[in-house]
Coordinates of C-alpha atoms and ligand atoms in Angstrom, one line a residue:
X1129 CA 120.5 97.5 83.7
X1130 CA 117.4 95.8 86.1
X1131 CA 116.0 98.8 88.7
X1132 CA 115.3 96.8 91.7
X1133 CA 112.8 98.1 94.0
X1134 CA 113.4 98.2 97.5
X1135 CA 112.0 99.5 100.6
X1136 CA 114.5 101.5 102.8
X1137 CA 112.9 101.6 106.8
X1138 CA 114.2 104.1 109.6
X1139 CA 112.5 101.9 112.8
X1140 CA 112.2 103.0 116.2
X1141 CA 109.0 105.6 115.6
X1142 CA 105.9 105.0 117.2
X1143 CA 102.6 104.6 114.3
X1144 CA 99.9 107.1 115.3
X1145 CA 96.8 108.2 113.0
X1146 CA 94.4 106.7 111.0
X1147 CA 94.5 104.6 107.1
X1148 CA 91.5 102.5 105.6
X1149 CA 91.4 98.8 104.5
X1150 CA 91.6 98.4 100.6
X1151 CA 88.9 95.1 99.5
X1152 CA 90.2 92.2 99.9
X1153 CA 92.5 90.3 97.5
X1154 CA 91.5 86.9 98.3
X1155 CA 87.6 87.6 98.1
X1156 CA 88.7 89.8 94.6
X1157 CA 90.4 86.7 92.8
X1158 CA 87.6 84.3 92.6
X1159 CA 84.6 86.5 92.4
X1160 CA 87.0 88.0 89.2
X1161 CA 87.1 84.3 88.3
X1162 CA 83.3 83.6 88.5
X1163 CA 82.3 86.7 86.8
X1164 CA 82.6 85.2 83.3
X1165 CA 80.1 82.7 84.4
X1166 CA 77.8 85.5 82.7
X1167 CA 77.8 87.1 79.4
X1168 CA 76.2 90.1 80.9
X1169 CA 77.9 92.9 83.0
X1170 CA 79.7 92.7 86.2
X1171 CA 80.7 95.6 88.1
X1172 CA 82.7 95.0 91.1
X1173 CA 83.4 97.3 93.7
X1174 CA 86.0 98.3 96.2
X1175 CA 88.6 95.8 94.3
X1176 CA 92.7 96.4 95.2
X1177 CA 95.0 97.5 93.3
X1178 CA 97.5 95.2 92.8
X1179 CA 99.4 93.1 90.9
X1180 CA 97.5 89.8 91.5
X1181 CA 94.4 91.8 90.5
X1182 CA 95.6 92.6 87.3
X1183 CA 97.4 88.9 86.2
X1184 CA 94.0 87.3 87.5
X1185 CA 92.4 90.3 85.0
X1186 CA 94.6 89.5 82.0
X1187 CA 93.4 85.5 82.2
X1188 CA 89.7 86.6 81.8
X1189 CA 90.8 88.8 79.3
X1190 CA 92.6 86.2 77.5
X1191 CA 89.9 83.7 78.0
X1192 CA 87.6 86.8 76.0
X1193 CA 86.1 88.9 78.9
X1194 CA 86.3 92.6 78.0
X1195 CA 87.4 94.2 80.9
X1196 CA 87.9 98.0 82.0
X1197 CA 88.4 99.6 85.4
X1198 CA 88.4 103.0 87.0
X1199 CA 91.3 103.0 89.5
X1200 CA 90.4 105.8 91.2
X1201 CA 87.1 104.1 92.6
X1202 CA 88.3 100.8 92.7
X1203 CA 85.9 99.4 90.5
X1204 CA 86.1 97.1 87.4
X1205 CA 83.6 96.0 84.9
X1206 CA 84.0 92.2 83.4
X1207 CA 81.9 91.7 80.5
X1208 CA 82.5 88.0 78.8
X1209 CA 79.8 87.8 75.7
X1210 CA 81.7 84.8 73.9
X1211 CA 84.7 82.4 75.3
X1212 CA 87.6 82.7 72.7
X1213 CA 90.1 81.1 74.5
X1214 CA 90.0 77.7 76.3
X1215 CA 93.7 76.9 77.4
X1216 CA 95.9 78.9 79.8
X1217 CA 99.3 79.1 79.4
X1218 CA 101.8 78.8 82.1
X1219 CA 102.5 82.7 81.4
X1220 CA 99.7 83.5 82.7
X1221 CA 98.5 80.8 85.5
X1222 CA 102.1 80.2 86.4
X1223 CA 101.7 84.0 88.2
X1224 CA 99.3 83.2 90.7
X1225 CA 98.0 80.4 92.7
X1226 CA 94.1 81.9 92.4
X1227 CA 94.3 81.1 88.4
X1228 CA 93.4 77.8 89.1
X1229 CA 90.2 79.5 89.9
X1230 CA 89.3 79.6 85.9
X1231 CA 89.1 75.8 86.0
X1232 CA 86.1 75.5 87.8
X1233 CA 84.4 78.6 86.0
X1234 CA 85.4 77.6 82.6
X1235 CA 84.5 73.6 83.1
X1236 CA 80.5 75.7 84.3
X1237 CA 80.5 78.0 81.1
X1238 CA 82.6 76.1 78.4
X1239 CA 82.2 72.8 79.6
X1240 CA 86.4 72.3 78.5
X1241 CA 89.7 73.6 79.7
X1242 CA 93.0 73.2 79.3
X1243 CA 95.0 75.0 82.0
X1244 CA 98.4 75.0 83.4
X1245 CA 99.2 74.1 86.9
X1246 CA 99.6 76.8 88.9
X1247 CA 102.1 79.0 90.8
X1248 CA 101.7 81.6 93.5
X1249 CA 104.0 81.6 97.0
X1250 CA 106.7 79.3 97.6
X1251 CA 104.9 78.1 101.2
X1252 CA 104.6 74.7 100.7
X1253 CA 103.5 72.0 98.4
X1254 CA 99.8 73.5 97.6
X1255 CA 98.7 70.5 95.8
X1256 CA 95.3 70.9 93.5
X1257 CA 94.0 67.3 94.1
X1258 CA 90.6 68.3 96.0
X1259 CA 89.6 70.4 93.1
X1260 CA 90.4 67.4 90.9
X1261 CA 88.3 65.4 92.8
X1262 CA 85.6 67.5 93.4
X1263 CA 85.4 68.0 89.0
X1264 CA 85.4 64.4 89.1
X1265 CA 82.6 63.5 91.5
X1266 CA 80.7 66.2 89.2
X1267 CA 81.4 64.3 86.3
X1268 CA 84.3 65.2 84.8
X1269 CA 86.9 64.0 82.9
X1270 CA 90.6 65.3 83.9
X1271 CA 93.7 64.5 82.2
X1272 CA 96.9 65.7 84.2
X1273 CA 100.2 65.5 81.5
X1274 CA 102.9 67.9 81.1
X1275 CA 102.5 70.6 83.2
X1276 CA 98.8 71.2 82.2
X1277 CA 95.2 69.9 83.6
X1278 CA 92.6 69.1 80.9
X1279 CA 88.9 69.0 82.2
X1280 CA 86.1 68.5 80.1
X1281 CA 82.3 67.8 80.8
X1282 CA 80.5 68.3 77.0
X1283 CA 77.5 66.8 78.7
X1284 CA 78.0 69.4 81.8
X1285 CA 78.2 68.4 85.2
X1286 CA 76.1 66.7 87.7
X1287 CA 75.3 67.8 91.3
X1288 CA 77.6 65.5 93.6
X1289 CA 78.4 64.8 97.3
X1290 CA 82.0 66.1 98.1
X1291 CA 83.8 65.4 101.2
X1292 CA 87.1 67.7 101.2
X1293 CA 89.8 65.6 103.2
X1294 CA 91.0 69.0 104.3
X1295 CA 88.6 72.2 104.5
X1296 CA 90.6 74.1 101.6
X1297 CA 89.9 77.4 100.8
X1298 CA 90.6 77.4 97.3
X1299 CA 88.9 73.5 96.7
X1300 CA 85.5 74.7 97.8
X1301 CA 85.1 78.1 95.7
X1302 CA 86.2 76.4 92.7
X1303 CA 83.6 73.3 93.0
X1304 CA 81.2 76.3 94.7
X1305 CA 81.7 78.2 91.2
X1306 CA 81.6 74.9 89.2
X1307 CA 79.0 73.3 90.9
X1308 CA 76.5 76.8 90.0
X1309 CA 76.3 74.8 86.4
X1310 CA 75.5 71.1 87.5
X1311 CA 72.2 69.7 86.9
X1312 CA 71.2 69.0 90.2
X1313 CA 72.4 69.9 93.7
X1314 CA 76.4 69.6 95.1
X1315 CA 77.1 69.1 98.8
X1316 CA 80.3 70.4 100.1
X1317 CA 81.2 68.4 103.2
X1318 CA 83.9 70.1 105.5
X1319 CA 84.2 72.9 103.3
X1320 CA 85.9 75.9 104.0
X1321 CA 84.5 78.6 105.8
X1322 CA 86.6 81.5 105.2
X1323 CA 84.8 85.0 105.2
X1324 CA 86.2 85.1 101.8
X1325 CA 84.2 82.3 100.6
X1326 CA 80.7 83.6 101.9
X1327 CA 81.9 86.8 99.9
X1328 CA 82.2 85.0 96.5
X1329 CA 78.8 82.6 97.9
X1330 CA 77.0 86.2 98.2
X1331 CA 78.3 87.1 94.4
X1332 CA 77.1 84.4 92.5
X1333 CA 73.9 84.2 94.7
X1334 CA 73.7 87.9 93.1
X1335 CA 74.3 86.3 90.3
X1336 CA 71.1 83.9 90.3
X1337 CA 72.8 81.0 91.8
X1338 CA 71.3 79.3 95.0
X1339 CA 73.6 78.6 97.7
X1340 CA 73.4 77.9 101.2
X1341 CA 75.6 76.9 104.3
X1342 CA 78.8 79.1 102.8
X1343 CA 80.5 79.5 106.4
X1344 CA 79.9 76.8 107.5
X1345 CA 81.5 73.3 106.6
X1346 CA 78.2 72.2 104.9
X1347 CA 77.6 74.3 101.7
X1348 CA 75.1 73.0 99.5
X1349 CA 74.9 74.6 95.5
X1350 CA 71.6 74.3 93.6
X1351 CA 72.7 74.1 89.8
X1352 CA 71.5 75.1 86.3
X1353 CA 69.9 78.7 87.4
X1354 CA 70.7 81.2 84.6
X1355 CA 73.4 83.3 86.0
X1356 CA 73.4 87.2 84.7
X1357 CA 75.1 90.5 85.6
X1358 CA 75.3 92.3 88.9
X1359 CA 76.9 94.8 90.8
X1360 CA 78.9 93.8 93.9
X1361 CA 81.8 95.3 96.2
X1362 CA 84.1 93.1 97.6
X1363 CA 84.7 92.8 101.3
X1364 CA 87.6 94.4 103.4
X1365 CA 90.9 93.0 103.3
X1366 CA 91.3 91.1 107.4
X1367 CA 94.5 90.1 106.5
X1368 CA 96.1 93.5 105.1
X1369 CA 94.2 95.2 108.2
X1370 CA 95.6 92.7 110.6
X1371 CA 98.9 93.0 109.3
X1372 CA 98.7 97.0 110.5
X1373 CA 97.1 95.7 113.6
X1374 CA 100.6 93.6 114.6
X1375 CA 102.7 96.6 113.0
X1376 CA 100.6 99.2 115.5
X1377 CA 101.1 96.3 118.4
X1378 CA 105.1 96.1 117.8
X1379 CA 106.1 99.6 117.2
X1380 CA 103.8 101.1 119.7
X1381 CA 101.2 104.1 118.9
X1382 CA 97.7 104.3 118.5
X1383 CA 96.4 103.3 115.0
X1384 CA 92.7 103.2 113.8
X1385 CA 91.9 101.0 110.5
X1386 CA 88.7 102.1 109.0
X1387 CA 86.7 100.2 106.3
X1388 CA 87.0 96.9 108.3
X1389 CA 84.8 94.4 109.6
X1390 CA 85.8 93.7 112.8
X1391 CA 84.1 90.5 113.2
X1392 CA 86.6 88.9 110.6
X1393 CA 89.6 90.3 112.4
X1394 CA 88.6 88.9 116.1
X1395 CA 91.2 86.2 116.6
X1396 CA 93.3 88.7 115.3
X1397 CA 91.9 91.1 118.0
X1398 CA 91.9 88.3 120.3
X1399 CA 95.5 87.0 120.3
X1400 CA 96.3 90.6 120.6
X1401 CA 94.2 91.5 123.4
X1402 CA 96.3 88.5 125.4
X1403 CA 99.3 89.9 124.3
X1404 CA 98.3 92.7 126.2
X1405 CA 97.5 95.0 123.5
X1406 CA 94.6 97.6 123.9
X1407 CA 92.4 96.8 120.5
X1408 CA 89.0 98.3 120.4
X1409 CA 85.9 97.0 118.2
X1410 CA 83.8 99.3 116.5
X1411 CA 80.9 98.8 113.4
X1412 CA 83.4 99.4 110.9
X1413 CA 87.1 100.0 112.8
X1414 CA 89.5 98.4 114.6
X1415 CA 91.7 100.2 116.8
X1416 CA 95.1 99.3 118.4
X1417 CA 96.7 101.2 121.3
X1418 CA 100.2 100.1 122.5
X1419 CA 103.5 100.5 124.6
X1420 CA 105.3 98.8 121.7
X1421 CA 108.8 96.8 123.0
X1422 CA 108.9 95.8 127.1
X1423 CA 104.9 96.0 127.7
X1424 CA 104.1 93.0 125.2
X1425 CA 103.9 89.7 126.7
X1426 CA 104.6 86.2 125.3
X1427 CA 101.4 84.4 123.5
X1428 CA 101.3 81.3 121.9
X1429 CA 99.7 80.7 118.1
X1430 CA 98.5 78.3 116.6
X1431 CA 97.3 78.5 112.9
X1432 CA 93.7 76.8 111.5
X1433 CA 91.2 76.8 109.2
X1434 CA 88.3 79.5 110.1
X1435 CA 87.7 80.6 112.6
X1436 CA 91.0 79.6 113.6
X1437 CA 93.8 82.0 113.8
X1438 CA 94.8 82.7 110.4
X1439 CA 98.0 81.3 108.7
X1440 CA 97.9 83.9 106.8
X1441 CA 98.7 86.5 110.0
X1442 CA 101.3 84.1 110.9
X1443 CA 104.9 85.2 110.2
X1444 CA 103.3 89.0 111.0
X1445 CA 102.8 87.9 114.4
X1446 CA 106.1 86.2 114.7
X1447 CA 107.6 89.8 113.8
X1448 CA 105.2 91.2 116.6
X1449 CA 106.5 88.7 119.2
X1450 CA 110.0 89.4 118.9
X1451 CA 109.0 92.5 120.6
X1452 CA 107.6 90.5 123.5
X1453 CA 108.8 90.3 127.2
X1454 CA 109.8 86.7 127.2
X1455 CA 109.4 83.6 125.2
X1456 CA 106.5 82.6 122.4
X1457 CA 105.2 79.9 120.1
X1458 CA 104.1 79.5 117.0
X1459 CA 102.7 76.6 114.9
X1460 CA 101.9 76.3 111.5
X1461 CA 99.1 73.5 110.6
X1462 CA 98.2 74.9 107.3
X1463 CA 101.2 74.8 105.2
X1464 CA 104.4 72.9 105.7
X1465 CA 107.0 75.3 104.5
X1466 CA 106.0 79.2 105.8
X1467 CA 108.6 79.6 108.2
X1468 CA 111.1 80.8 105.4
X1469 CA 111.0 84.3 106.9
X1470 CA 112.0 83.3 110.0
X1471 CA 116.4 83.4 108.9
X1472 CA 115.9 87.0 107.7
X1473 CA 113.9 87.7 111.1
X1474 CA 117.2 86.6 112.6
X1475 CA 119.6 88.7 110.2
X1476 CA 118.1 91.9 111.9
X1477 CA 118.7 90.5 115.6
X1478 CA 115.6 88.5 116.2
X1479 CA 116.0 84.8 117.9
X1480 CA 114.0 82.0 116.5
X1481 CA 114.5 78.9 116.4
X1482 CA 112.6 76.3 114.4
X1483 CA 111.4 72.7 115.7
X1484 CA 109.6 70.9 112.7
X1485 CA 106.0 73.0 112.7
X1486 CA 106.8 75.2 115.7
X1487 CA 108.8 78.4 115.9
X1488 CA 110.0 79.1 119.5
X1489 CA 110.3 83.2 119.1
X1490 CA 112.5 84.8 122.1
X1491 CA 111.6 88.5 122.7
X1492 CA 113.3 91.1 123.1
X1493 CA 114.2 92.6 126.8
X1494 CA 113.5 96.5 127.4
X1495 CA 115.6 96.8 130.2
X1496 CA 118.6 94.7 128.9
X1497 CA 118.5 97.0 125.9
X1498 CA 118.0 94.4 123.2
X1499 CA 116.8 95.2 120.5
X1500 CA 116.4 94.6 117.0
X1501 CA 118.8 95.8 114.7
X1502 CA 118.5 97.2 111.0
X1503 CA 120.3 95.7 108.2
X1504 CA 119.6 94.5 104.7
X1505 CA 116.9 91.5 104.4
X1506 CA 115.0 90.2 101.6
X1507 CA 111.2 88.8 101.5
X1508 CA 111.0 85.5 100.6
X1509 CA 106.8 85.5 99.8
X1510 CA 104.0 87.7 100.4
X1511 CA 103.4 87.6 104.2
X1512 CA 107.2 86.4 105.4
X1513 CA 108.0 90.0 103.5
X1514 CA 104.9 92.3 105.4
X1515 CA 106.8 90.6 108.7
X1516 CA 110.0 91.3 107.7
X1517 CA 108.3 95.6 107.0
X1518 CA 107.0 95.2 111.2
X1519 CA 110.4 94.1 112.2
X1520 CA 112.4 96.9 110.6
X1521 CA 109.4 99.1 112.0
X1522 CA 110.5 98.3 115.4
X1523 CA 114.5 98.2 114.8
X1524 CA 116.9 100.2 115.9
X1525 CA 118.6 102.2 112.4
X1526 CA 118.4 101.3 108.9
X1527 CA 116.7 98.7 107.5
X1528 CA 116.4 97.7 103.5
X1529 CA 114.0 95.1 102.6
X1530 CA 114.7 93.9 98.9
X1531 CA 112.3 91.2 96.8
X1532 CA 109.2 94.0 98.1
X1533 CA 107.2 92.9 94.8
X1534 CA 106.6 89.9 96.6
X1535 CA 104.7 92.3 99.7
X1536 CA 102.7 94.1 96.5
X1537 CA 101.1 91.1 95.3
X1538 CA 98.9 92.0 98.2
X1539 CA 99.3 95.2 99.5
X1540 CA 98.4 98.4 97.8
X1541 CA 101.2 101.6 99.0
X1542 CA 102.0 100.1 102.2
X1543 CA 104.5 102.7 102.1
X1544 CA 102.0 106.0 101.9
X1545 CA 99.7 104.3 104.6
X1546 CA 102.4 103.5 107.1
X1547 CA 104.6 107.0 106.1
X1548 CA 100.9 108.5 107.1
X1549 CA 101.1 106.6 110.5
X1550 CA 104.3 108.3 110.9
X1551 CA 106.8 105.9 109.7
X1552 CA 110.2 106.3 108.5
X1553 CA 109.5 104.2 105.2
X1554 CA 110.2 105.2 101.3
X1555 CA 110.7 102.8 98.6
X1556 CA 112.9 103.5 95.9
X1557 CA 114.8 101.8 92.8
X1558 CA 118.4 100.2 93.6
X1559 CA 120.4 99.4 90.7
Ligands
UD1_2279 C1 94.1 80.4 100.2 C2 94.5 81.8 100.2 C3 95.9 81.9 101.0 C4 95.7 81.2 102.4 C5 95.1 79.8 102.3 C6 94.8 79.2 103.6 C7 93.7 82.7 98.2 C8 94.0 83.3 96.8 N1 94.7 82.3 98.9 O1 95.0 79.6 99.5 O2 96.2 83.2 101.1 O3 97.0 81.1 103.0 O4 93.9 79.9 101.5 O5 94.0 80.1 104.3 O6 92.6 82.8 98.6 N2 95.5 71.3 99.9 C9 95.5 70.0 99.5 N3 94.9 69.7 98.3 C10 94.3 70.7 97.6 C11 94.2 72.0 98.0 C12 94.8 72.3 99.2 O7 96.1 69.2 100.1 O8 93.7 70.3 96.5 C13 96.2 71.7 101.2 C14 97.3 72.7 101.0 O9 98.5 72.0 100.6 C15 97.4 73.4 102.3 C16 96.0 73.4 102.8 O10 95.2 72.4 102.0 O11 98.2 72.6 103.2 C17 95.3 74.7 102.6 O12 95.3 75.2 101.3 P1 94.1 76.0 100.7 O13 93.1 76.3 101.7 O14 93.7 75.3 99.5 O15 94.8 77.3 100.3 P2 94.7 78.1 98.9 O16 93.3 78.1 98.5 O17 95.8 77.8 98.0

């Protein structure tokens, strides 16, 4: 018999209190990846706890890092004296999309690698042909054939100029951690500039390497500097914290995240704040104030690269606005297929309707007594599934969210911290 695990979510109860940002997944997945750029220690702080953690954990180890952690603090030490493997199966890469993340670290450090294409969320076609290119500009030779990428450089790479045709997030840490072993300098033209990628720029500076411009869309990577062991703790998590942000905003209450950096979360903050919702700044909080259903007003999004508002935070805003006083919209730039949410939205009473990119997202009405109503859903990825949790927060009865392993890929007891905040929430096994 399979236990599925699902969340079961009493809605309709105001979110009061205070929880704390875990690190952040995103920064966690390629600094894990560049840490066997070293055969000395690395000892990484304030890493989550979750399951795209650990599969990103069992490549290094398969790849020959020895690898230990101490849950209770969040920490884990990567120590990766010789490279015993050099090809990664689809069992492993095939779990998340961040695996890819070894091709760049093990083309600096082994000069080869054989590596399967990788998986990760259904949102759209998340091609890898700007990390190809930026291996090749470097010198590389890549062979694509049956499911697997082949890279090899057994003279090692040289420093190149790399214009990304699209400022991807994943593109520029793998040729940033790559590029660390080239003999001479790499230019990344419209890079990313994702806090997450000055995060992993700031590790492997640590590490020895010399990099300059990460945030911005000009990064440029002095090569060949010996890279050695450090100790580093990962940044907050904007995208978990924002996610509580637009759960505080829809259900109503007055929430306080701790352990943030507010700067990171401001068109978070920002879209909120014209949606009427009190949020206050402090060094290291956020904190959201708010009259939930009937005193949220309609906002329009529209999802970019950084500093733009994050696609990320999409379909948990969508789940916000169906709480608003009249009509919003929402369009997706970043990936083509990350409204799939948006039919279960509508199971539990919400009204959106898609046209191509946009979702046109009616709110509710306080004093027609609409609201949303409980009833069984299922996630359909990591973020359509943390909208579908705000939703049932702000529905009237009983809702059960089923596929929740998708939500904790990337976050850590999202239960305890909003049953803290005074939600109705438990998860338990359904057979
Ligand atoms: C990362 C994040 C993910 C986030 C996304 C955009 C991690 C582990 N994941 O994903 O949560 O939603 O950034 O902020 O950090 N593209 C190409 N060719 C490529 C690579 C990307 O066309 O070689 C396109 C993608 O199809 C997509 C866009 O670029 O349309 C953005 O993708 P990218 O920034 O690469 O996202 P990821 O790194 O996969």
């Amino acid at each position: 018999m399979i236990t599925m695990h699902i969340y079961k979510i009493n809605g309709g109860k105001p979110l009061n209190g205070f929880i704390e940002a875990d690190g952040a997944k995103n920064a966690a997945l390629p600094i894990i990846a560049a840490s066997i750029l070293t055969d000395e220690v690395c000892l990484l702080g304030n890493i989550p706890q979750l399951k795209d953690v650990e599969n990103m954990i069992a490549i290094a180890k398969h790849i020959g890092s020895n690898c230990s952690g101490d849950n209770a603090n969040c920490l884990i030490r990567i120590e990766t004296s010789k490279i015993v493997n050099s090809e990664i199966n689809y069992n492993l890469a095939g779990k998340l999309r961040a695996s890819f993340l070894f091709a760049g670290a093990m083309l600096a450090v082994n000069g080869y690698v054989k590596i399967a294409m990788p998986g990760g969320c259904d949102i759209g076609l998340r091609p890898i042909d700007l990390h190809l290119k930026g291996f090749s500009l470097m010198g590389a030779a890549v062979v694509k054939d049956g499911g697997f990428v082949t890279l090899e450089a057994p003279d090692g790479l040289c420093g190149a100029e790399i214009y990304l045709d699209f400022p991807s997030v994943g593109a520029t840490e793998n040729i940033m951690i790559a590029a660390t072993a080239a003999n001479g300098t790499t230019t990344i033209k419209n890079a990313a500039a994702e806090p997450e990628i000055v995060d992993l720029a700031n590790f492997l500076c640590e590490m020895g390497a010399e990099i300059t411009g990460a945030g911005s869309d000009n990064i440029e990577i002095k090569g060949r500097n010996k890279m050695h062991g450090t100790i580093y703790n990962i940044v907050p998590d904007r995208i978990e914290a924002g996610t509580y942000m637009a759960a505080a905003g829809a259900a109503g209450g007055d929430v306080t995240i701790k352990k943030v950096n507010p700067v990171h979360l401001e068109p978070v903050t920002l879209k909120l704040r014209e949606a009427g919702i009190y949020v206050e700044e402090g060094i290291d909080y956020v904190r959201v104030v708010s009259g939930g259903r009937g005193s949220i007003l309609p906002i329009d999004i529209r999802t970019l690269p950084y500093p733009g508002f994050p696609t990320d935070m999409q379909a948990q805003m969508a789940a916000f606005l169906t709480q608003a006083s009249g009509t919003s919209l929402i369009t997706e730039t970043i990936f083509e297929n990350r409204f799939q949410y948006v039919g279960e939205l509508n199971r539990l009473g919400a009204v959106i309707k898609l046209n191509e990119r946009t979702a046109v997202v009616s709110g509710t009405d306080k004093k027609e007594n609409v609201f949303l109503t409980g009833t069984a859903v299922e996630a359909t990825d990591l973020r359509g599934g943390a909208a579908l949790v705000i939703a049932a927060l702000s529905a009237k009865g009983e809702t059960c969210v089923s596929n929740v392993e998708f939500i904790e890929r990337g976050y850590r007891d999202i239960t305890g911290k909003l049953s803290s905040l005074g939600a109705d929430i438990i998860s338990y096994g359904n057979c």
